[in-house]
Amino acid sequence: MASVGTILAQLFPPEPKWSVDSIPDLTGKVAIVTGGNVGLGKATCKQLLLKGCTVWLASRSKSKAEAAIAELKEETGKEPLFLALDLNDLQAVKESAENFKRRSTALHILICNAGVMVPPVEQVTAQGYDLQFGVNALGHFLFIQQLLPIMKSTSSPVSETRIVWVSSSVQYYFRGPPVNYDNITDTPSRKALGTQQLYCQSKFITVMLAYHLAKVLAEDQTSNVICIVLDPGNIKTDLQRHNSPSMLRSIMNWIILRPVSSGILSQLFAATDPEAAHLNGKYLRPWARLGEPHPKTKDEAEQRKIWDYCMVAIQTYK
Ligand SMILES: NC(=O)c1ccc[n+]([C@@H]2O[C@H](COP(=O)([O-])OP(=O)(O)OC[C@H]3O[C@@H](n4cnc5c(N)ncnc54)[C@H](OP(=O)(O)O)[C@@H]3O)[C@@H](O)[C@H]2O)c1
C-alpha cells in the first residue's frame, strides 16, 4: 500500500509540465495502440497521427474500429490502419501479431493500452483465466512476446523502440501480494476475491511483468528495446461501464476524474519523448512524471514467478 502522500499526489496531481506540443516529428515511425477505438487509446492515436506516425489501431471490434478510423481521419487528415486484436483469446492474440508482421516490416512503438475494469466476476477468457488478468496482463504479455522480434530488428544502437504498458494506481490497492495463483484461474477463491480486487491484481501483475521485461531487455546486448509502465491518472472514459451507478460514485468521479487530454500525457511522453528513451524499467505517474508503484511489485522473485507462469501459459494454451 502506498503512503497517504503518494495517494493524494495521484488523486490530485500537480499541473502537467509536459504537453503534446513536445511530441517530436514521428514521420517514418510505426506504432500499434491496443484498444485504439475509444477513450485514451483513440486520443493517443490522434496525437501520433498528427505527428506523421503510421498508426495501427488495434481493436477487437471491426465496426468500432472503422467508426474511430473515420473520425480520426476527419480530425487529422491521416488514416490509421485497423488491426484485429481480441486480448480475451490467446490464439486470437497470436494471429493478430502474425497478421501485423505479414503487413509491416517495422514496429517502433507498442502501446499496450487496452483494458477491462470490473466486469462481472463470472467472466473468464477463452482459455479460462480471470478476464481482467487475461486481457490486461496475459493477452498483452503474449502480444509483446510475439512482437518483440520485429521491435528488436527495428531498433538500432542509436534508436530504441519502445513498449509502453498502461497499468493503474489501483495496483497500490491490491490486497494480495504475493499473488495467489488460485485467483488467476476460475476458482471459488477468485470469485470470493471479487471483481474490484481482481482489477487491482491485474494491474499489479502488469507492473511486475513490465519490470521483469525491462530487465530482460536491458540484458540483451543485441537490440535496443525499452519498456515503461505507467498510471495514466483518473480519467473520464467509458472504463467504468461495468460499475453500478451510485450517488457516492458520481460525486467521487466529479471530484477526481480528469479529461482524456490529461490521461494521454504519460503514455505519449513514454512513447515519444527523447528524454523517455532513458526510462527503461521506470514507472510513470500522472502527468508524465517519474513515480513509484507498490513496493512489492519490485520483489524480483515474485516478478520471475509471474513471468514464468505467463510464459508457460502462452506456450501451452489450447
Ligand atoms: N480511465 C481511467 O481512469 C484509467 C485509470 C487507470 C488506468 N486506466 C487504463 O487505461 C487503459 C485505457 O482505458 P480507458 O480509460 O481508455 O478505457 P475504455 O475507454 O474503456 O477503453 C478500453 C479499451 O480497451 C479495449 N478492450 C477491452 N477488452 C478488450 C479485449 N478483450 N481485446 C481487445 N481490446 C479490449 C476496449 O475495447 P471495446 O471498446 O471493444 O470495449 C477499449 O478499446 C486501460 O488499460 C485502463 O485500465 C484507465
CSV table of C-alpha atoms and ligand atoms in Angstrom, one decimal:
chain,number,residue,atom,x,y,z
A,1,MET,CA,0.0,0.0,0.0
A,2,ALA,CA,1.3,3.5,-0.8
A,3,SER,CA,1.7,6.3,1.7
A,4,VAL,CA,-1.1,8.9,2.1
A,5,GLY,CA,1.1,11.4,0.3
A,6,THR,CA,1.5,9.2,-2.7
A,7,ILE,CA,-2.2,8.5,-2.9
A,8,LEU,CA,-3.1,12.2,-2.6
A,9,ALA,CA,-0.5,13.1,-5.3
A,10,GLN,CA,-2.1,10.5,-7.5
A,11,LEU,CA,-5.6,11.8,-6.9
A,12,PHE,CA,-4.7,15.4,-7.3
A,13,PRO,CA,-1.5,15.6,-9.4
A,14,PRO,CA,0.2,19.0,-9.9
A,15,GLU,CA,-0.3,20.7,-13.3
A,16,PRO,CA,1.5,18.9,-16.2
A,17,LYS,CA,4.9,20.1,-17.2
A,18,TRP,CA,4.8,18.2,-20.4
A,19,SER,CA,2.4,18.7,-23.3
A,20,VAL,CA,1.6,17.0,-26.6
A,21,ASP,CA,3.3,20.0,-28.3
A,22,SER,CA,6.6,18.4,-27.2
A,23,ILE,CA,5.9,15.2,-29.3
A,24,PRO,CA,8.7,15.1,-31.9
A,25,ASP,CA,8.1,14.5,-35.6
A,26,LEU,CA,7.3,10.8,-36.0
A,27,THR,CA,7.4,10.6,-39.8
A,28,GLY,CA,8.7,7.1,-40.7
A,29,LYS,CA,7.8,5.6,-37.3
A,30,VAL,CA,5.2,2.8,-36.9
A,31,ALA,CA,3.1,2.4,-33.8
A,32,ILE,CA,0.4,0.0,-32.5
A,33,VAL,CA,-2.1,1.2,-29.9
A,34,THR,CA,-4.2,-1.5,-28.4
A,35,GLY,CA,-7.8,-0.5,-27.6
A,36,GLY,CA,-7.3,2.3,-30.1
A,37,ASN,CA,-11.0,2.6,-30.9
A,38,VAL,CA,-12.1,4.6,-27.9
A,39,GLY,CA,-11.0,6.5,-24.8
A,40,LEU,CA,-7.3,7.0,-24.1
A,41,GLY,CA,-6.4,4.7,-27.0
A,42,LYS,CA,-8.2,6.7,-29.6
A,43,ALA,CA,-6.9,10.1,-28.3
A,44,THR,CA,-3.4,8.6,-28.3
A,45,CYS,CA,-3.8,7.5,-31.9
A,46,LYS,CA,-4.8,11.0,-32.8
A,47,GLN,CA,-1.7,12.7,-31.4
A,48,LEU,CA,0.6,10.1,-33.1
A,49,LEU,CA,-1.2,10.6,-36.4
A,50,LEU,CA,-0.8,14.4,-36.1
A,51,LYS,CA,3.0,13.9,-35.8
A,52,GLY,CA,3.2,11.8,-39.0
A,53,CYS,CA,3.3,8.3,-37.4
A,54,THR,CA,1.9,5.3,-39.2
A,55,VAL,CA,-0.6,4.1,-36.6
A,56,TRP,CA,-2.2,0.6,-36.3
A,57,LEU,CA,-5.4,0.9,-34.3
A,58,ALA,CA,-5.8,-2.5,-32.6
A,59,SER,CA,-9.3,-3.3,-31.6
A,60,ARG,CA,-11.5,-6.4,-31.0
A,61,SER,CA,-14.4,-4.8,-32.9
A,62,LYS,CA,-14.1,-4.1,-36.7
A,63,SER,CA,-17.2,-1.8,-36.6
A,64,LYS,CA,-16.0,0.2,-33.6
A,65,ALA,CA,-12.5,0.5,-35.2
A,66,GLU,CA,-14.0,1.7,-38.5
A,67,ALA,CA,-16.0,4.4,-36.8
A,68,ALA,CA,-12.9,5.5,-34.9
A,69,ILE,CA,-10.8,5.4,-38.0
A,70,ALA,CA,-13.3,7.6,-39.9
A,71,GLU,CA,-13.4,10.1,-37.0
A,72,LEU,CA,-9.6,10.2,-36.7
A,73,LYS,CA,-9.2,10.7,-40.5
A,74,GLU,CA,-11.7,13.6,-40.3
A,75,GLU,CA,-9.8,15.2,-37.4
A,76,THR,CA,-6.2,14.6,-38.6
A,77,GLY,CA,-6.3,14.1,-42.4
A,78,LYS,CA,-4.4,10.8,-41.7
A,79,GLU,CA,-5.9,7.4,-41.7
A,80,PRO,CA,-4.9,4.8,-39.1
A,81,LEU,CA,-4.8,1.1,-40.1
A,82,PHE,CA,-7.0,-1.5,-38.5
A,83,LEU,CA,-5.5,-4.4,-36.7
A,84,ALA,CA,-8.0,-7.0,-35.3
A,85,LEU,CA,-7.0,-7.9,-31.8
A,86,ASP,CA,-9.0,-9.7,-29.1
A,87,LEU,CA,-7.0,-10.0,-26.0
A,88,ASN,CA,-9.5,-12.3,-24.5
A,89,ASP,CA,-8.2,-15.2,-26.5
A,90,LEU,CA,-4.5,-16.2,-26.7
A,91,GLN,CA,-5.0,-17.8,-30.2
A,92,ALA,CA,-6.5,-14.5,-31.5
A,93,VAL,CA,-3.7,-12.5,-30.0
A,94,LYS,CA,-1.1,-14.7,-31.7
A,95,GLU,CA,-2.9,-14.4,-35.0
A,96,SER,CA,-3.2,-10.6,-34.6
A,97,ALA,CA,0.6,-10.3,-34.2
A,98,GLU,CA,1.2,-12.7,-37.1
A,99,ASN,CA,-1.1,-10.6,-39.2
A,100,PHE,CA,0.7,-7.4,-38.3
A,101,LYS,CA,4.1,-9.0,-39.1
A,102,ARG,CA,2.9,-10.0,-42.5
A,103,ARG,CA,1.8,-6.4,-43.3
A,104,SER,CA,4.6,-4.3,-41.7
A,105,THR,CA,8.4,-4.6,-41.7
A,106,ALA,CA,8.9,-2.3,-38.7
A,107,LEU,CA,7.5,-1.5,-35.3
A,108,HIS,CA,8.9,1.4,-33.3
A,109,ILE,CA,6.2,1.9,-30.6
A,110,LEU,CA,3.8,-0.6,-29.0
A,111,ILE,CA,1.3,1.0,-26.5
A,112,CYS,CA,-0.4,-1.7,-24.5
A,113,ASN,CA,-3.4,0.4,-23.6
A,114,ALA,CA,-6.5,-1.8,-23.9
A,115,GLY,CA,-8.1,-2.8,-20.6
A,116,VAL,CA,-11.2,-4.0,-18.9
A,117,MET,CA,-12.3,-3.0,-15.5
A,118,VAL,CA,-14.6,-4.8,-13.0
A,119,PRO,CA,-16.6,-6.9,-15.5
A,120,PRO,CA,-19.0,-9.5,-13.9
A,121,VAL,CA,-16.8,-11.9,-11.9
A,122,GLU,CA,-18.2,-14.9,-13.8
A,123,GLN,CA,-16.4,-13.7,-17.0
A,124,VAL,CA,-13.2,-15.6,-17.9
A,125,THR,CA,-11.1,-15.7,-21.1
A,126,ALA,CA,-11.3,-18.2,-23.9
A,127,GLN,CA,-8.6,-20.2,-22.1
A,128,GLY,CA,-10.4,-20.0,-18.7
A,129,TYR,CA,-8.3,-17.3,-17.0
A,130,ASP,CA,-9.8,-14.4,-14.9
A,131,LEU,CA,-10.9,-11.9,-17.6
A,132,GLN,CA,-9.1,-8.9,-16.1
A,133,PHE,CA,-5.8,-10.9,-15.7
A,134,GLY,CA,-6.3,-12.4,-19.2
A,135,VAL,CA,-6.9,-9.1,-21.1
A,136,ASN,CA,-4.9,-6.6,-19.1
A,137,ALA,CA,-1.9,-8.8,-18.3
A,138,LEU,CA,-1.6,-12.2,-20.1
A,139,GLY,CA,-3.0,-11.2,-23.5
A,140,HIS,CA,-0.7,-8.2,-23.7
A,141,PHE,CA,2.2,-10.4,-22.5
A,142,LEU,CA,1.7,-12.7,-25.4
A,143,PHE,CA,1.2,-9.8,-27.9
A,144,ILE,CA,4.5,-8.3,-26.6
A,145,GLN,CA,6.4,-11.7,-26.9
A,146,GLN,CA,5.1,-12.1,-30.5
A,147,LEU,CA,6.1,-8.6,-31.5
A,148,LEU,CA,9.5,-8.5,-29.7
A,149,PRO,CA,11.4,-9.9,-32.7
A,150,ILE,CA,10.2,-7.1,-35.1
A,151,MET,CA,10.7,-4.5,-32.4
A,152,LYS,CA,14.3,-5.8,-31.9
A,153,SER,CA,15.0,-5.7,-35.6
A,154,THR,CA,13.5,-2.2,-35.9
A,155,SER,CA,15.8,-0.9,-33.2
A,156,SER,CA,19.4,0.1,-33.6
A,157,PRO,CA,22.2,1.1,-31.2
A,158,VAL,CA,21.2,4.8,-31.7
A,159,SER,CA,17.5,4.4,-32.0
A,160,GLU,CA,15.5,2.4,-29.4
A,161,THR,CA,12.0,1.0,-29.9
A,162,ARG,CA,9.5,1.3,-27.0
A,163,ILE,CA,6.9,-0.8,-25.3
A,164,VAL,CA,4.5,1.3,-23.1
A,165,TRP,CA,2.3,-0.7,-20.8
A,166,VAL,CA,-0.7,1.0,-19.2
A,167,SER,CA,-1.3,0.0,-15.5
A,168,SER,CA,-3.2,2.0,-13.0
A,169,SER,CA,-3.0,3.5,-9.5
A,170,VAL,CA,-5.2,0.6,-8.4
A,171,GLN,CA,-2.0,-1.5,-8.1
A,172,TYR,CA,-1.5,0.3,-4.8
A,173,TYR,CA,-4.7,-1.1,-3.5
A,174,PHE,CA,-4.0,-4.8,-4.3
A,175,ARG,CA,-4.5,-6.5,-1.0
A,176,GLY,CA,-2.9,-9.7,-2.3
A,177,PRO,CA,0.9,-9.5,-2.5
A,178,PRO,CA,2.2,-12.0,-3.1
A,179,VAL,CA,-0.2,-13.0,-5.9
A,180,ASN,CA,-2.3,-16.1,-5.1
A,181,TYR,CA,-2.2,-18.1,-8.3
A,182,ASP,CA,-5.6,-19.7,-7.4
A,183,ASN,CA,-7.1,-16.2,-8.2
A,184,ILE,CA,-5.9,-16.2,-11.7
A,185,THR,CA,-7.8,-19.2,-12.9
A,186,ASP,CA,-11.5,-19.8,-12.3
A,187,THR,CA,-11.7,-21.0,-8.8
A,188,PRO,CA,-14.0,-20.3,-5.8
A,189,SER,CA,-11.3,-18.2,-4.2
A,190,ARG,CA,-11.1,-16.0,-7.4
A,191,LYS,CA,-14.8,-15.3,-7.2
A,192,ALA,CA,-14.5,-14.7,-3.4
A,193,LEU,CA,-11.8,-12.1,-4.1
A,194,GLY,CA,-14.3,-10.1,-6.1
A,195,THR,CA,-14.1,-8.1,-9.3
A,196,GLN,CA,-12.6,-4.9,-7.8
A,197,GLN,CA,-9.6,-6.7,-6.3
A,198,LEU,CA,-9.2,-8.8,-9.5
A,199,TYR,CA,-8.8,-5.5,-11.4
A,200,CYS,CA,-6.2,-4.4,-8.8
A,201,GLN,CA,-4.5,-7.8,-9.1
A,202,SER,CA,-4.3,-7.5,-12.9
A,203,LYS,CA,-2.7,-4.0,-12.8
A,204,PHE,CA,-0.3,-5.1,-10.0
A,205,ILE,CA,0.8,-8.0,-12.2
A,206,THR,CA,1.1,-5.7,-15.2
A,207,VAL,CA,3.7,-3.6,-13.3
A,208,MET,CA,5.6,-6.8,-12.2
A,209,LEU,CA,5.7,-8.1,-15.8
A,210,ALA,CA,6.8,-4.8,-17.2
A,211,TYR,CA,9.6,-4.5,-14.7
A,212,HIS,CA,10.8,-8.0,-15.5
A,213,LEU,CA,10.6,-7.4,-19.2
A,214,ALA,CA,12.7,-4.2,-18.8
A,215,LYS,CA,15.4,-6.3,-17.1
A,216,VAL,CA,15.4,-8.9,-19.8
A,217,LEU,CA,15.6,-6.1,-22.4
A,218,ALA,CA,18.4,-4.3,-20.6
A,219,GLU,CA,20.4,-7.6,-20.6
A,220,ASP,CA,20.0,-8.1,-24.3
A,221,GLN,CA,23.1,-6.5,-25.9
A,222,THR,CA,22.0,-7.3,-29.4
A,223,SER,CA,19.0,-4.9,-29.6
A,224,ASN,CA,17.7,-1.7,-28.1
A,225,VAL,CA,14.1,-2.1,-26.9
A,226,ILE,CA,12.8,-0.4,-23.7
A,227,CYS,CA,9.7,-0.8,-21.6
A,228,ILE,CA,7.9,1.8,-19.5
A,229,VAL,CA,4.9,1.2,-17.3
A,230,LEU,CA,2.5,3.9,-16.1
A,231,ASP,CA,-0.6,5.1,-14.4
A,232,PRO,CA,-2.5,7.4,-16.8
A,233,GLY,CA,-4.4,9.1,-14.0
A,234,ASN,CA,-8.1,9.0,-13.1
A,235,ILE,CA,-9.8,9.9,-16.4
A,236,LYS,CA,-13.3,10.3,-17.6
A,237,THR,CA,-13.8,7.5,-20.1
A,238,ASP,CA,-16.1,4.6,-20.6
A,239,LEU,CA,-13.8,2.3,-18.5
A,240,GLN,CA,-16.3,2.3,-15.6
A,241,ARG,CA,-19.1,0.9,-17.8
A,242,HIS,CA,-19.4,-2.2,-15.5
A,243,ASN,CA,-19.6,-0.2,-12.3
A,244,SER,CA,-23.1,0.2,-11.0
A,245,PRO,CA,-24.1,3.9,-10.8
A,246,SER,CA,-24.4,5.4,-7.3
A,247,MET,CA,-24.7,8.9,-5.9
A,248,LEU,CA,-21.4,8.5,-4.0
A,249,ARG,CA,-19.6,7.2,-7.1
A,250,SER,CA,-20.9,10.1,-9.2
A,251,ILE,CA,-19.7,12.6,-6.6
A,252,MET,CA,-16.3,10.9,-6.3
A,253,ASN,CA,-16.0,10.8,-10.1
A,254,TRP,CA,-16.9,14.5,-10.3
A,255,ILE,CA,-14.1,15.3,-7.9
A,256,ILE,CA,-11.3,13.1,-9.2
A,257,LEU,CA,-11.9,12.4,-12.9
A,258,ARG,CA,-9.9,14.4,-15.4
A,259,PRO,CA,-10.3,14.9,-19.2
A,260,VAL,CA,-8.9,12.4,-21.7
A,261,SER,CA,-6.4,15.1,-22.9
A,262,SER,CA,-4.7,14.8,-19.5
A,263,GLY,CA,-4.8,11.0,-19.4
A,264,ILE,CA,-2.9,10.5,-22.7
A,265,LEU,CA,0.1,12.6,-21.5
A,266,SER,CA,2.0,9.8,-19.7
A,267,GLN,CA,1.7,7.3,-22.5
A,268,LEU,CA,2.6,9.8,-25.2
A,269,PHE,CA,5.6,11.0,-23.2
A,270,ALA,CA,6.8,7.5,-22.7
A,271,ALA,CA,6.2,6.5,-26.3
A,272,THR,CA,7.8,9.6,-28.0
A,273,ASP,CA,9.8,12.0,-25.9
A,274,PRO,CA,13.6,11.8,-26.3
A,275,GLU,CA,14.0,12.0,-22.5
A,276,ALA,CA,11.9,8.9,-22.0
A,277,ALA,CA,14.5,6.9,-24.0
A,278,HIS,CA,16.4,6.7,-20.8
A,279,LEU,CA,13.5,5.4,-18.7
A,280,ASN,CA,13.6,1.6,-19.3
A,281,GLY,CA,12.1,-0.1,-16.3
A,282,LYS,CA,10.6,3.1,-14.8
A,283,TYR,CA,7.0,3.7,-13.6
A,284,LEU,CA,5.3,7.0,-14.5
A,285,ARG,CA,2.6,8.6,-12.5
A,286,PRO,CA,0.3,11.4,-13.8
A,287,TRP,CA,1.2,13.5,-15.6
A,288,ALA,CA,4.3,12.1,-17.3
A,289,ARG,CA,6.3,12.2,-14.0
A,290,LEU,CA,8.5,9.5,-12.5
A,291,GLY,CA,6.7,7.7,-9.8
A,292,GLU,CA,7.0,4.6,-7.6
A,293,PRO,CA,4.5,1.7,-7.7
A,294,HIS,CA,3.5,-0.5,-4.8
A,295,PRO,CA,6.9,-1.6,-3.3
A,296,LYS,CA,6.0,-5.3,-3.5
A,297,THR,CA,5.8,-5.0,-7.3
A,298,LYS,CA,9.6,-4.8,-7.1
A,299,ASP,CA,10.1,-8.2,-5.5
A,300,GLU,CA,12.3,-9.9,-8.1
A,301,ALA,CA,11.5,-13.4,-7.0
A,302,GLU,CA,7.7,-12.7,-7.5
A,303,GLN,CA,8.3,-11.0,-10.8
A,304,ARG,CA,10.2,-14.1,-12.0
A,305,LYS,CA,7.4,-16.3,-10.8
A,306,ILE,CA,4.6,-14.5,-12.6
A,307,TRP,CA,6.8,-14.1,-15.7
A,308,ASP,CA,7.4,-17.9,-15.7
A,309,TYR,CA,3.7,-18.6,-15.1
A,310,CYS,CA,2.8,-16.4,-18.1
A,311,MET,CA,5.5,-18.0,-20.3
A,312,VAL,CA,4.1,-21.4,-19.6
A,313,ALA,CA,0.5,-20.2,-20.2
A,314,ILE,CA,1.3,-18.8,-23.6
A,315,GLN,CA,3.4,-21.8,-24.6
A,316,THR,CA,0.8,-24.5,-23.6
A,317,TYR,CA,-2.6,-23.0,-24.2
A,318,LYS,CA,-5.2,-24.8,-26.2
B,1,LIG,N1,-9.8,5.9,-17.3
B,1,LIG,C1,-9.1,5.8,-16.2
B,1,LIG,O1,-9.4,6.4,-15.2
B,1,LIG,C2,-8.0,4.8,-16.1
B,1,LIG,C3,-7.2,4.8,-14.9
B,1,LIG,C4,-6.1,3.9,-14.8
B,1,LIG,C5,-5.8,3.1,-15.8
B,1,LIG,N2,-6.6,3.1,-16.9
B,1,LIG,C6,-6.2,2.2,-18.0
B,1,LIG,O2,-6.1,2.9,-19.2
B,1,LIG,C7,-6.4,2.0,-20.3
B,1,LIG,C8,-7.4,2.6,-21.3
B,1,LIG,O3,-8.6,2.8,-20.6
B,1,LIG,P1,-9.7,3.8,-21.0
B,1,LIG,O4,-10.0,4.6,-19.8
B,1,LIG,O5,-9.4,4.5,-22.3
B,1,LIG,O6,-11.0,2.8,-21.1
B,1,LIG,P2,-12.0,2.5,-22.3
B,1,LIG,O7,-12.5,3.8,-22.9
B,1,LIG,O8,-13.0,1.6,-21.7
B,1,LIG,O9,-11.1,1.7,-23.4
B,1,LIG,C9,-10.7,0.4,-23.1
B,1,LIG,C10,-10.2,-0.2,-24.4
B,1,LIG,O10,-9.8,-1.5,-24.2
B,1,LIG,C11,-10.5,-2.3,-25.2
B,1,LIG,N3,-10.6,-3.7,-24.7
B,1,LIG,C12,-11.3,-4.2,-23.7
B,1,LIG,N4,-11.3,-5.6,-23.7
B,1,LIG,C13,-10.6,-5.9,-24.8
B,1,LIG,C14,-10.2,-7.2,-25.4
B,1,LIG,N5,-10.7,-8.3,-24.9
B,1,LIG,N6,-9.5,-7.2,-26.5
B,1,LIG,C15,-9.1,-6.0,-27.1
B,1,LIG,N7,-9.4,-4.8,-26.6
B,1,LIG,C16,-10.1,-4.8,-25.5
B,1,LIG,C17,-11.8,-1.7,-25.3
B,1,LIG,O11,-12.5,-2.2,-26.5
B,1,LIG,P3,-14.1,-2.1,-26.6
B,1,LIG,O12,-14.4,-0.7,-27.0
B,1,LIG,O13,-14.4,-3.1,-27.7
B,1,LIG,O14,-14.7,-2.5,-25.3
B,1,LIG,C18,-11.4,-0.2,-25.5
B,1,LIG,O15,-10.9,0.0,-26.8
B,1,LIG,C19,-6.9,0.7,-19.7
B,1,LIG,O16,-5.8,-0.2,-19.6
B,1,LIG,C20,-7.3,1.1,-18.3
B,1,LIG,O17,-7.2,0.1,-17.4
B,1,LIG,C21,-7.6,4.0,-17.1
